[in-house]
Coordinates of C-alpha atoms in Angstrom, one line a residue:
Chain A
M1 CA -19.6 -18.4 -51.0
I2 CA -17.0 -16.0 -52.3
E3 CA -17.2 -14.8 -55.8
V4 CA -14.5 -12.5 -57.2
K5 CA -15.1 -11.0 -60.6
N6 CA -12.4 -9.1 -62.6
L7 CA -10.8 -7.6 -59.7
T8 CA -8.3 -4.8 -60.5
K9 CA -6.5 -2.5 -58.2
F10 CA -4.3 0.4 -59.0
Y11 CA -1.9 2.1 -56.6
G12 CA -1.2 5.2 -58.5
D13 CA 0.0 4.0 -61.9
K14 CA 1.1 0.6 -60.6
K15 CA -1.4 -2.3 -61.2
A16 CA -1.2 -4.2 -58.0
V17 CA -4.1 -6.7 -59.0
D18 CA -4.8 -7.3 -62.5
N19 CA -8.2 -8.7 -63.5
I20 CA -8.4 -11.6 -61.1
S21 CA -11.5 -13.8 -61.1
F22 CA -12.2 -16.8 -59.0
K23 CA -14.9 -18.5 -56.9
V24 CA -14.7 -20.4 -53.6
N25 CA -17.3 -22.7 -52.5
K26 CA -18.5 -23.5 -49.1
G27 CA -16.4 -26.0 -47.2
E28 CA -13.4 -25.3 -49.4
I29 CA -9.9 -24.3 -48.2
L30 CA -8.2 -22.3 -50.8
G31 CA -4.5 -21.5 -50.7
F32 CA -3.0 -18.3 -52.0
L33 CA 0.6 -18.5 -53.2
G34 CA 2.8 -16.0 -54.6
P35 CA 6.1 -14.2 -54.2
N36 CA 6.4 -11.2 -52.1
G37 CA 4.5 -8.2 -53.6
A38 CA 2.5 -10.4 -55.8
G39 CA -0.7 -8.9 -54.7
K40 CA -1.9 -11.6 -52.3
S41 CA -2.4 -9.2 -49.3
T42 CA -3.9 -6.6 -51.6
T43 CA -6.4 -9.2 -52.8
M44 CA -7.3 -10.3 -49.2
N45 CA -7.7 -6.6 -48.1
I46 CA -10.1 -6.0 -51.0
L47 CA -12.0 -9.2 -50.1
T48 CA -12.5 -8.1 -46.5
G49 CA -13.5 -4.5 -47.5
Y50 CA -10.4 -2.9 -46.0
I51 CA -9.5 -1.2 -49.2
S52 CA -11.6 -1.1 -52.3
S53 CA -10.8 -2.3 -55.8
S54 CA -10.4 0.0 -58.7
S55 CA -12.8 -2.1 -60.7
G56 CA -14.5 -5.4 -60.4
Q57 CA -16.7 -7.0 -57.9
V58 CA -16.5 -9.1 -54.7
L59 CA -19.5 -11.0 -53.5
I60 CA -19.4 -12.6 -50.0
N61 CA -22.4 -14.9 -49.6
G62 CA -24.1 -13.1 -52.5
T63 CA -23.6 -9.6 -50.9
D64 CA -21.5 -7.0 -52.5
I65 CA -18.7 -5.8 -50.2
L66 CA -18.9 -2.3 -51.5
E67 CA -22.6 -1.9 -51.7
E68 CA -23.5 -3.5 -48.4
P69 CA -20.3 -3.5 -46.4
T70 CA -21.7 -4.0 -43.0
K71 CA -23.9 -7.0 -44.1
A72 CA -21.0 -8.6 -46.0
K73 CA -18.4 -8.0 -43.3
K74 CA -20.6 -9.9 -40.8
N75 CA -19.7 -13.0 -42.6
I76 CA -16.0 -12.6 -42.7
G77 CA -13.4 -13.3 -40.1
Y78 CA -10.2 -11.7 -41.0
L79 CA -6.6 -12.3 -39.7
P80 CA -4.4 -9.7 -41.5
E81 CA -0.7 -10.0 -42.0
I82 CA -0.1 -8.0 -38.8
P83 CA -2.8 -9.0 -36.2
P84 CA -4.8 -5.9 -35.2
L85 CA -4.2 -6.3 -31.6
Y86 CA -4.6 -3.5 -29.0
V87 CA -1.5 -4.1 -27.1
D88 CA -2.7 -2.3 -24.0
M89 CA -5.6 -4.8 -23.4
T90 CA -5.7 -8.2 -21.9
V91 CA -6.5 -11.1 -24.1
S92 CA -10.0 -11.6 -22.7
E93 CA -10.7 -7.8 -22.7
Y94 CA -9.7 -7.8 -26.4
L95 CA -11.8 -10.7 -27.4
N96 CA -14.8 -9.2 -25.5
F97 CA -14.2 -6.0 -27.4
M98 CA -14.2 -7.9 -30.8
F99 CA -17.3 -9.8 -29.7
D100 CA -19.1 -6.4 -29.2
L101 CA -17.6 -4.9 -32.3
K102 CA -18.9 -7.7 -34.5
K103 CA -22.2 -7.5 -32.6
C104 CA -22.3 -11.3 -32.0
K105 CA -25.3 -13.0 -30.9
Q106 CA -23.8 -16.1 -29.2
P107 CA -23.7 -16.5 -25.5
R108 CA -20.7 -14.4 -24.7
K109 CA -18.8 -16.3 -22.0
S110 CA -19.1 -19.7 -23.5
H111 CA -18.3 -18.6 -27.0
I112 CA -15.2 -16.8 -26.0
K113 CA -14.2 -19.7 -23.9
D114 CA -14.6 -22.0 -26.9
V115 CA -12.6 -19.8 -29.2
C116 CA -9.8 -19.5 -26.5
S117 CA -9.5 -23.2 -26.2
L118 CA -9.6 -23.8 -30.0
C119 CA -6.6 -21.4 -30.4
K120 CA -5.0 -22.7 -27.2
I121 CA -4.8 -19.3 -25.5
T122 CA -6.9 -20.0 -22.4
D123 CA -3.7 -19.9 -20.2
V124 CA -2.8 -16.4 -21.2
E125 CA -6.4 -15.0 -21.1
N126 CA -5.6 -12.5 -18.4
R127 CA -2.3 -11.3 -19.6
I128 CA -1.7 -8.0 -21.4
I129 CA -1.2 -8.6 -25.1
K130 CA 1.9 -6.3 -25.0
N131 CA 3.6 -9.0 -23.0
L132 CA 2.9 -11.9 -25.1
S133 CA 5.2 -13.6 -27.6
K134 CA 4.8 -13.5 -31.3
G135 CA 3.3 -16.9 -31.4
Y136 CA 0.7 -16.2 -28.8
R137 CA -0.1 -12.8 -30.5
Q138 CA -0.7 -14.6 -33.8
R139 CA -3.1 -17.1 -32.1
V140 CA -4.9 -14.2 -30.4
G141 CA -5.2 -12.7 -33.9
L142 CA -6.6 -16.0 -35.1
A143 CA -9.0 -16.2 -32.1
Q144 CA -10.2 -12.7 -33.0
A145 CA -11.1 -13.9 -36.5
L146 CA -13.1 -16.8 -35.2
I147 CA -15.1 -14.7 -32.8
G148 CA -18.7 -14.8 -34.0
N149 CA -18.1 -17.9 -35.9
P150 CA -18.3 -16.2 -39.4
P151 CA -18.8 -18.7 -42.4
V152 CA -15.8 -17.1 -44.3
L153 CA -12.4 -17.0 -42.9
I154 CA -9.6 -15.1 -44.5
L155 CA -6.3 -15.8 -43.0
D156 CA -3.1 -14.0 -44.2
E157 CA -0.1 -16.2 -43.2
P158 CA -1.7 -17.6 -40.1
T159 CA 1.3 -19.6 -39.0
V160 CA 4.0 -16.9 -39.1
G161 CA 6.0 -16.9 -36.0
L162 CA 4.7 -20.2 -34.5
D163 CA 7.0 -23.0 -33.6
P164 CA 6.7 -26.3 -35.5
K165 CA 4.4 -27.8 -32.9
Q166 CA 2.0 -24.9 -33.0
I167 CA 2.1 -24.9 -36.8
I168 CA 0.9 -28.4 -36.9
E169 CA -1.9 -27.5 -34.3
I170 CA -3.0 -24.5 -36.3
R171 CA -2.9 -26.5 -39.5
T172 CA -5.1 -29.1 -38.0
L173 CA -7.4 -26.5 -36.6
I174 CA -7.7 -24.9 -40.0
K175 CA -8.5 -28.3 -41.6
K176 CA -11.1 -28.8 -39.1
L177 CA -12.6 -25.3 -39.6
G178 CA -12.5 -25.9 -43.4
K179 CA -15.3 -28.5 -43.1
G180 CA -17.8 -26.0 -42.0
H181 CA -16.3 -22.8 -43.2
T182 CA -15.0 -21.3 -46.4
V183 CA -11.3 -20.6 -45.9
I184 CA -8.8 -18.6 -47.8
L185 CA -5.3 -18.7 -46.6
S186 CA -2.0 -17.4 -47.8
S187 CA 1.4 -18.6 -46.9
H188 CA 4.9 -18.8 -48.0
I189 CA 5.3 -22.3 -46.8
L190 CA 4.4 -24.4 -49.7
S191 CA 4.2 -27.7 -47.9
E192 CA 1.8 -26.0 -45.6
I193 CA -0.5 -25.1 -48.5
Q194 CA -0.1 -28.5 -49.9
A195 CA -1.1 -30.1 -46.5
V196 CA -4.0 -27.9 -45.8
C197 CA -5.7 -26.6 -48.9
D198 CA -8.1 -28.3 -51.4
R199 CA -7.2 -25.9 -54.0
I200 CA -4.5 -23.6 -54.8
I201 CA -4.3 -20.1 -56.5
I202 CA -1.0 -18.8 -57.6
I203 CA -0.7 -15.0 -58.0
N204 CA 2.2 -13.5 -59.8
K205 CA 2.7 -9.9 -60.5
G206 CA -1.0 -9.2 -59.8
V207 CA -2.1 -11.8 -62.3
L208 CA -3.8 -15.0 -61.4
A209 CA -1.2 -17.5 -62.8
A210 CA -2.7 -20.8 -61.8
D211 CA -5.8 -22.2 -60.3
G212 CA -6.5 -25.7 -59.3
T213 CA -5.2 -28.6 -57.2
A214 CA -1.5 -29.0 -57.0
D215 CA -1.8 -32.0 -59.3
S216 CA -3.9 -30.4 -61.9
I217 CA -1.6 -27.4 -62.1
S218 CA 1.4 -29.6 -62.5
Q219 CA -0.3 -31.4 -65.3
N220 CA -0.9 -28.3 -67.1
I221 CA 2.4 -26.8 -66.5
T222 CA 4.5 -29.4 -68.5
N223 CA 4.0 -30.2 -72.1
Q224 CA 5.6 -33.5 -71.9
H225 CA 5.4 -36.2 -69.3
R226 CA 8.2 -38.0 -67.9
I227 CA 8.6 -41.4 -66.4
T228 CA 11.7 -43.2 -65.0
A229 CA 11.9 -46.9 -65.5
R230 CA 14.3 -49.5 -64.2
I231 CA 14.5 -52.2 -66.7
E232 CA 16.6 -55.4 -66.3
G233 CA 17.9 -56.7 -69.7
N234 CA 18.6 -60.3 -70.6
T235 CA 22.4 -60.2 -70.1
K236 CA 22.4 -57.9 -67.0
T237 CA 25.3 -56.0 -68.3
I238 CA 25.9 -52.7 -70.0
A239 CA 25.3 -54.5 -73.3
D240 CA 21.6 -54.2 -72.7
K241 CA 21.6 -50.6 -72.6
P242 CA 21.6 -49.6 -76.4
K243 CA 19.1 -52.4 -77.0
I244 CA 16.7 -51.2 -74.5
V245 CA 17.0 -47.6 -75.5
E246 CA 16.4 -48.5 -79.1
T247 CA 13.3 -50.5 -78.3
I248 CA 11.8 -47.9 -76.1
K249 CA 12.3 -45.2 -78.8
S250 CA 10.3 -47.4 -81.2
I251 CA 7.2 -47.0 -78.9
K252 CA 4.7 -44.6 -80.4
G253 CA 4.6 -41.2 -78.7
V254 CA 8.1 -41.4 -77.1
K255 CA 10.0 -38.3 -77.7
Y256 CA 13.1 -38.9 -75.8
V257 CA 14.9 -41.6 -74.0
R258 CA 18.1 -41.5 -71.9
A259 CA 19.8 -44.2 -70.0
D260 CA 20.6 -42.9 -66.5
M261 CA 23.0 -44.3 -63.9
E262 CA 23.6 -47.9 -63.0
R263 CA 21.4 -48.3 -60.0
E264 CA 21.8 -52.0 -59.4
K265 CA 24.5 -54.2 -60.8
G266 CA 24.1 -54.2 -64.6
I267 CA 20.7 -52.6 -64.4
Y268 CA 20.0 -49.1 -65.6
D269 CA 17.4 -46.5 -65.1
Y270 CA 15.8 -44.9 -68.2
D271 CA 14.2 -41.5 -68.3
I272 CA 11.5 -41.5 -70.9
E273 CA 9.6 -38.5 -72.1
S274 CA 6.5 -38.8 -74.1
E275 CA 4.4 -36.4 -75.9
Q276 CA 1.4 -34.7 -74.1
G277 CA -1.6 -36.8 -73.5
I278 CA 0.1 -40.1 -74.3
D279 CA 0.7 -42.6 -71.6
I280 CA 3.2 -45.2 -72.7
R281 CA 3.2 -47.2 -69.5
R282 CA 1.1 -50.0 -70.9
E283 CA 3.0 -50.2 -74.3
L284 CA 6.3 -50.2 -72.3
N285 CA 5.1 -53.1 -70.2
K286 CA 3.9 -55.1 -73.2
I287 CA 7.2 -54.7 -75.1
C288 CA 9.3 -55.6 -72.0
T289 CA 7.2 -58.7 -71.6
E290 CA 7.7 -59.6 -75.2
K291 CA 11.5 -59.3 -74.9
N292 CA 11.5 -61.0 -71.6
W293 CA 12.9 -58.0 -69.8
N294 CA 11.8 -57.2 -66.2
I295 CA 10.6 -53.8 -65.2
L296 CA 11.9 -53.4 -61.6
M297 CA 10.6 -49.9 -61.0
L298 CA 8.3 -47.5 -62.8
Q299 CA 8.1 -44.0 -61.5
L300 CA 6.4 -41.0 -62.7
S301 CA 8.5 -37.9 -62.4
E302 CA 6.2 -35.5 -61.0
L303 CA 6.6 -31.8 -60.4
T304 CA 6.5 -30.8 -56.7
L305 CA 4.7 -27.7 -55.7
E306 CA 8.1 -26.0 -55.3
D307 CA 8.8 -26.8 -59.0
I308 CA 5.5 -25.4 -60.0
F309 CA 5.9 -22.3 -57.9
L310 CA 9.4 -21.6 -59.3
K311 CA 8.3 -22.3 -62.8
I312 CA 5.4 -19.9 -62.6
T313 CA 7.1 -17.2 -60.8
M314 CA 10.7 -17.1 -62.2
G315 CA 11.6 -14.4 -64.6
E316 CA 8.7 -13.0 -66.5
G317 CA 6.4 -15.5 -65.2
I318 CA 3.9 -17.7 -66.9
V319 CA 0.2 -18.0 -66.7
I320 CA -1.4 -21.5 -66.7
P321 CA -4.7 -21.6 -68.6
K322 CA -7.4 -23.4 -66.7
D323 CA -7.7 -26.6 -68.6
E324 CA -11.3 -27.0 -69.3
N325 CA -11.1 -30.2 -71.4
N326 CA -9.1 -32.1 -68.9
T327 CA -12.1 -34.2 -67.9
D328 CA -12.8 -35.2 -71.5
N329 CA -9.6 -37.0 -71.8
N330 CA -10.2 -39.2 -68.9
D331 CA -10.7 -42.5 -70.7
N332 CA -8.5 -45.3 -71.7
K333 CA -8.5 -44.7 -75.4
V334 CA -6.8 -41.5 -75.3
N335 CA -4.6 -42.6 -72.4
H336 CA -4.3 -39.3 -70.9
I337 CA -1.3 -39.2 -68.5
N338 CA -2.9 -39.1 -65.2
L339 CA 0.0 -38.8 -63.0
N340 CA -0.1 -40.7 -59.6
K341 CA -3.3 -40.5 -58.0
E342 CA -5.5 -41.8 -60.9
D343 CA -8.9 -40.4 -61.5
N344 CA -9.6 -37.8 -58.8
N345 CA -7.0 -35.5 -60.2
N346 CA -8.7 -34.5 -63.3
N347 CA -11.7 -32.8 -61.6
G348 CA -9.6 -31.2 -59.1
G349 CA -11.0 -27.7 -59.2
E350 CA -14.5 -28.8 -59.2
K351 CA -14.9 -30.6 -55.9
Chain B
M1 CA -20.0 2.4 -31.9
G2 CA -20.7 1.3 -28.4
A3 CA -17.9 -1.2 -28.4
I4 CA -15.4 1.4 -29.6
Y5 CA -16.6 4.0 -27.2
R6 CA -16.2 1.6 -24.2
R7 CA -12.8 0.5 -25.3
E8 CA -11.6 4.2 -25.7
I9 CA -12.8 5.1 -22.3
K10 CA -11.2 2.1 -20.7
S11 CA -7.9 2.8 -22.7
F12 CA -7.9 6.5 -21.5
F13 CA -8.0 5.3 -17.8
S14 CA -5.6 2.3 -18.4
S15 CA -3.1 4.7 -19.9
S16 CA -1.8 7.9 -18.3
I17 CA -3.9 10.2 -20.6
A18 CA -7.1 10.4 -18.4
Y19 CA -5.0 11.2 -15.3
V20 CA -2.8 13.8 -17.0
F21 CA -5.8 15.5 -18.5
L22 CA -7.9 15.5 -15.4
T23 CA -5.0 16.5 -13.0
S24 CA -4.1 19.4 -15.2
F25 CA -7.6 20.5 -15.7
F26 CA -8.4 20.4 -12.0
L27 CA -5.2 22.2 -11.2
F28 CA -5.7 25.1 -13.6
S29 CA -9.4 25.3 -13.0
G30 CA -8.8 25.3 -9.3
Y31 CA -6.2 28.0 -9.5
F32 CA -8.5 30.2 -11.6
F33 CA -11.3 29.6 -9.2
F34 CA -9.2 30.6 -6.3
A35 CA -7.7 33.7 -8.0
G36 CA -10.7 34.8 -10.0
T37 CA -13.5 34.0 -7.6
L38 CA -12.5 33.3 -4.1
L39 CA -9.9 36.0 -3.8
Q40 CA -12.3 38.6 -5.4
A41 CA -14.9 37.5 -2.8
T42 CA -17.5 37.1 -5.6
T43 CA -19.7 34.3 -6.6
D44 CA -19.3 35.2 -10.3
M45 CA -17.4 32.5 -12.0
S46 CA -17.0 34.0 -15.4
G47 CA -13.4 35.0 -14.8
M48 CA -12.5 31.4 -14.3
F49 CA -14.3 30.2 -17.4
G50 CA -12.8 32.9 -19.5
A51 CA -9.4 31.9 -18.5
L52 CA -10.1 28.2 -19.1
F53 CA -10.4 28.8 -22.8
L54 CA -6.6 28.7 -23.2
I55 CA -6.3 25.6 -21.0
V56 CA -8.8 23.8 -23.1
V57 CA -6.7 24.7 -26.3
I58 CA -3.7 23.2 -24.6
L59 CA -5.3 20.1 -23.1
I60 CA -7.6 18.9 -25.9
P61 CA -4.8 17.8 -28.1
V62 CA -3.6 15.5 -25.3
L63 CA -7.0 13.8 -25.5
T64 CA -7.3 13.4 -29.2
M65 CA -3.7 12.9 -30.3
K66 CA -3.7 9.1 -30.3
L67 CA -7.3 8.4 -31.1
L68 CA -6.9 7.5 -34.7
S69 CA -3.0 8.0 -35.3
E70 CA -2.3 5.1 -33.0
E71 CA -4.8 2.8 -34.7
K72 CA -3.0 3.4 -38.0
K73 CA 0.4 2.9 -36.4
Q74 CA -0.5 -0.4 -34.8
K75 CA -2.4 -1.5 -37.8
T76 CA -5.4 -2.0 -35.6
D77 CA -7.5 0.1 -38.0
Q78 CA -7.5 -2.9 -40.2
G79 CA -9.5 -4.8 -37.5
L80 CA -12.0 -1.8 -37.2
L81 CA -12.4 -1.4 -40.9
T82 CA -13.1 -5.0 -41.7
A83 CA -15.6 -5.4 -38.8
P84 CA -19.2 -4.9 -39.5
V85 CA -19.4 -1.2 -38.3
S86 CA -19.8 1.9 -40.3
L87 CA -17.2 4.5 -40.7
W88 CA -19.4 6.9 -38.8
G89 CA -19.6 4.4 -36.0
I90 CA -15.8 4.3 -35.7
V91 CA -15.3 8.0 -35.8
L92 CA -18.2 8.9 -33.5
G93 CA -17.2 6.1 -30.9
K94 CA -13.9 7.8 -30.6
Y95 CA -15.2 11.3 -30.7
F96 CA -17.9 10.7 -27.9
A97 CA -15.2 8.9 -25.8
A98 CA -12.9 11.9 -25.8
L99 CA -16.0 14.2 -25.2
T100 CA -16.9 12.1 -22.2
L101 CA -13.6 12.4 -20.6
Y102 CA -13.6 16.1 -21.3
T103 CA -17.0 16.4 -19.7
I104 CA -15.9 14.6 -16.6
G105 CA -13.2 17.2 -16.2
L106 CA -15.6 19.9 -16.7
C107 CA -17.9 18.7 -14.1
V108 CA -15.5 20.0 -11.4
T109 CA -16.7 23.5 -12.1
L110 CA -20.1 22.4 -10.9
V111 CA -18.5 21.3 -7.8
Y112 CA -17.0 24.9 -7.3
A113 CA -20.4 26.3 -7.8
F114 CA -21.9 24.1 -5.0
I115 CA -19.1 25.2 -2.7
L116 CA -19.8 28.8 -3.6
S117 CA -23.5 28.4 -2.9
Y118 CA -22.7 27.9 0.9
F119 CA -21.2 31.3 1.1
G120 CA -23.5 33.4 -1.1
T121 CA -26.1 33.4 -3.9
V122 CA -25.0 31.6 -7.0
L123 CA -26.6 32.7 -10.3
W124 CA -27.3 29.2 -11.6
G125 CA -28.3 30.5 -14.9
M126 CA -25.0 32.0 -15.4
V127 CA -23.2 28.8 -14.2
I128 CA -25.2 26.6 -16.6
S129 CA -24.5 29.1 -19.5
N130 CA -20.8 29.0 -18.6
F131 CA -20.8 25.2 -18.4
L132 CA -22.7 24.9 -21.6
S133 CA -20.3 27.2 -23.5
M134 CA -17.3 25.1 -22.3
F135 CA -19.0 22.0 -23.3
L136 CA -19.7 23.3 -26.8
L137 CA -16.3 24.7 -27.2
G138 CA -14.9 21.3 -26.3
S139 CA -17.2 19.4 -28.7
A140 CA -16.0 21.6 -31.5
F141 CA -12.3 21.4 -30.6
I142 CA -12.3 17.6 -30.0
A143 CA -13.8 17.1 -33.5
V144 CA -10.9 19.2 -34.9
G145 CA -8.4 17.2 -32.8
V146 CA -9.9 13.8 -34.0
F147 CA -9.7 15.0 -37.5
I148 CA -6.0 15.9 -37.3
S149 CA -5.3 12.7 -35.6
S150 CA -6.7 10.8 -38.5
L151 CA -4.3 12.5 -40.8
T152 CA -1.0 11.2 -39.3
E153 CA 0.4 8.1 -37.8
N154 CA 2.4 9.9 -35.2
Q155 CA 1.0 11.0 -31.8
I156 CA 3.4 13.9 -31.4
T157 CA 2.8 15.2 -34.8
S158 CA -0.9 14.9 -34.2
A159 CA -0.7 16.7 -30.8
V160 CA 1.5 19.5 -32.1
T161 CA -0.6 20.1 -35.1
S162 CA -3.8 20.2 -33.2
F163 CA -2.3 22.6 -30.7
L164 CA -1.2 24.9 -33.6
V165 CA -4.7 24.8 -35.2
L166 CA -6.5 25.4 -32.0
I167 CA -4.2 28.2 -31.1
V168 CA -4.9 29.9 -34.5
L169 CA -8.6 29.4 -33.8
Y170 CA -8.1 31.0 -30.5
L171 CA -6.2 33.9 -32.0
I172 CA -8.5 34.4 -34.9
D173 CA -9.9 37.8 -33.5
Q174 CA -6.4 39.2 -33.3
I175 CA -5.6 38.0 -36.8
A176 CA -8.8 39.5 -38.1
A177 CA -7.9 42.9 -36.3
L178 CA -4.8 43.0 -38.5
I179 CA -6.6 42.8 -41.7
N180 CA -7.9 46.0 -43.4
I181 CA -10.1 44.4 -46.0
D182 CA -13.6 44.5 -44.4
F183 CA -14.9 41.6 -46.3
I184 CA -12.2 39.2 -45.0
K185 CA -12.2 40.8 -41.6
N186 CA -15.8 40.2 -41.1
A187 CA -15.7 36.6 -42.3
L188 CA -12.8 35.8 -39.8
M189 CA -14.6 37.6 -37.1
S190 CA -17.7 35.4 -37.6
L191 CA -15.5 32.4 -37.3
S192 CA -14.3 33.6 -33.9
F193 CA -14.6 30.9 -31.3
Y194 CA -13.5 33.2 -28.5
T195 CA -16.0 36.0 -29.0
R196 CA -18.9 33.5 -29.0
Y197 CA -17.4 31.8 -25.9
I198 CA -17.0 35.1 -24.0
E199 CA -20.5 36.1 -24.9
F200 CA -21.7 32.9 -23.1
T201 CA -19.5 33.5 -20.1
R202 CA -21.3 36.8 -19.7
G203 CA -24.7 35.0 -19.8
I204 CA -25.7 35.8 -23.3
F205 CA -27.4 32.8 -24.7
N206 CA -27.1 32.9 -28.4
L207 CA -28.7 30.3 -30.5
S208 CA -26.5 31.0 -33.5
S209 CA -23.4 30.4 -31.4
I210 CA -24.8 27.0 -30.4
V211 CA -25.4 26.1 -34.0
F212 CA -22.0 27.4 -34.8
Y213 CA -20.2 25.0 -32.4
I214 CA -22.4 22.1 -33.4
S215 CA -21.8 22.6 -37.0
V216 CA -18.0 22.8 -36.5
A217 CA -18.2 19.5 -34.6
F218 CA -20.2 18.0 -37.3
V219 CA -18.1 19.3 -40.2
F220 CA -14.8 18.0 -38.7
N221 CA -16.4 14.6 -37.9
F222 CA -17.5 14.3 -41.4
L223 CA -14.1 15.3 -42.7
T224 CA -12.6 12.5 -40.5
V225 CA -15.0 9.9 -42.1
R226 CA -13.9 11.2 -45.6
V227 CA -10.3 10.7 -44.7
F228 CA -11.0 7.0 -44.0
E229 CA -13.0 6.7 -47.1
K230 CA -10.3 8.3 -49.2
K231 CA -7.7 6.0 -47.7
R232 CA -9.8 3.0 -48.9
W233 CA -9.9 4.3 -52.4
S234 CA -6.4 5.4 -52.9

């Protein structure tokens, strides 16, 4: 649906976007993450044909945005960072104008009515945009993008300025739209991206730093895998602690064990780090059973999207290579650490 | 182009611009009609048309000042440029909207001619020639105004700059007269809007002048399109 190949954009000497390539399939919701000035809006502006790239190619539905702009733009609904609203028009005048501008074929009245009710702006239809609040303006902007029902929706921070209830409504709407449309959206709110998007792209300093689901990115970001286990020893006192630590250390692949706080009386948590690609949970269970210890809790310490985002964008920033052999490891022999959601994580990017 | 044209026309009338423009135009043309034609007890309206040249120079920047500058300022150009319309469609939609409003103003001179025809014989050929000359002058000047409006984000800058440029075009004869070098003098004289305009008001129908005005309109609309194109690439 959308194909971006080696996109580069210079502003003078400054490289705003550096050799970005990705592909978005039909029915996929892609989240754009990145700190301010990372090149998110620039990339979106290039995708929609507002500015052109210095080099590289953008194909929308197989049409090059530079070579056949009118044809390609017909497929795109775009909500820029600042909604392009004519403040001297009423909402319905404006939507009618956009309807004409996009040369839509749908029955005018019913289509505009549908879009208005989708975005919940029916009650302000006859008001002048100048007098609307930020939240309503944002929704009119979204309505404008939906006019003509384009197959590709590009939304630059669609929930900015909305109150929490509206944010949830818009998110639900985007999720619903994602079933029939290809959606790219950017946001600063990480939980929003996580809630709505099937796939995440993190851009940092113009470079594509990560591409995949939140889970697949977090797997690739850490070299070691951590679990926290709460183990009850035989004596239920502090005396168990060194014994347990020693035993866990003897498991193959364990790099580091540390006893944590006393969580229940005489029972401690243990942070265990293992080498990449080695899942020690089964071994751990076996040993504990042998020694007659009880595992009361076993938790995978997982990176949240916040952790991932900060790790990638802090300081110089890092680039996560797309892990091609992820799927190969997905059998029991190798015991690839497949964090919490079992098997569907590994083929995250290929849904 | 149609959508943009209709929106601009609506926007002229929903803001004060259309009313300011039309009122001023009617006021000045009415005065010149009264002083130049009625008081002289003649049916020749050339005096009025001659005097209106300066009024057009002053009023056209009012029409064109916000056409593209305001789009840039409000970031609505992003909506236009990402919609399936060509750059020419955007520019010409705006251009013809301004030209339409200008022509509406101009039509009042035909009303004057009808009034005159009750009192005496009106040379309709002359009236048409005068009307056409004003129309062509406007179509060239509006293109200049639209172009200048595309260069800035500020309406006032756009208006003042357009006004200055149009004044220079108005005075080009006088500037040419100050220059001794024949080559430059002739070149400037051939660019004179005023000489060509006055020729028309005297009833001389010169094809080269028509081509001149239309070419100026085309060149400046073309330049406006290039400004948009350049912005995309920078």
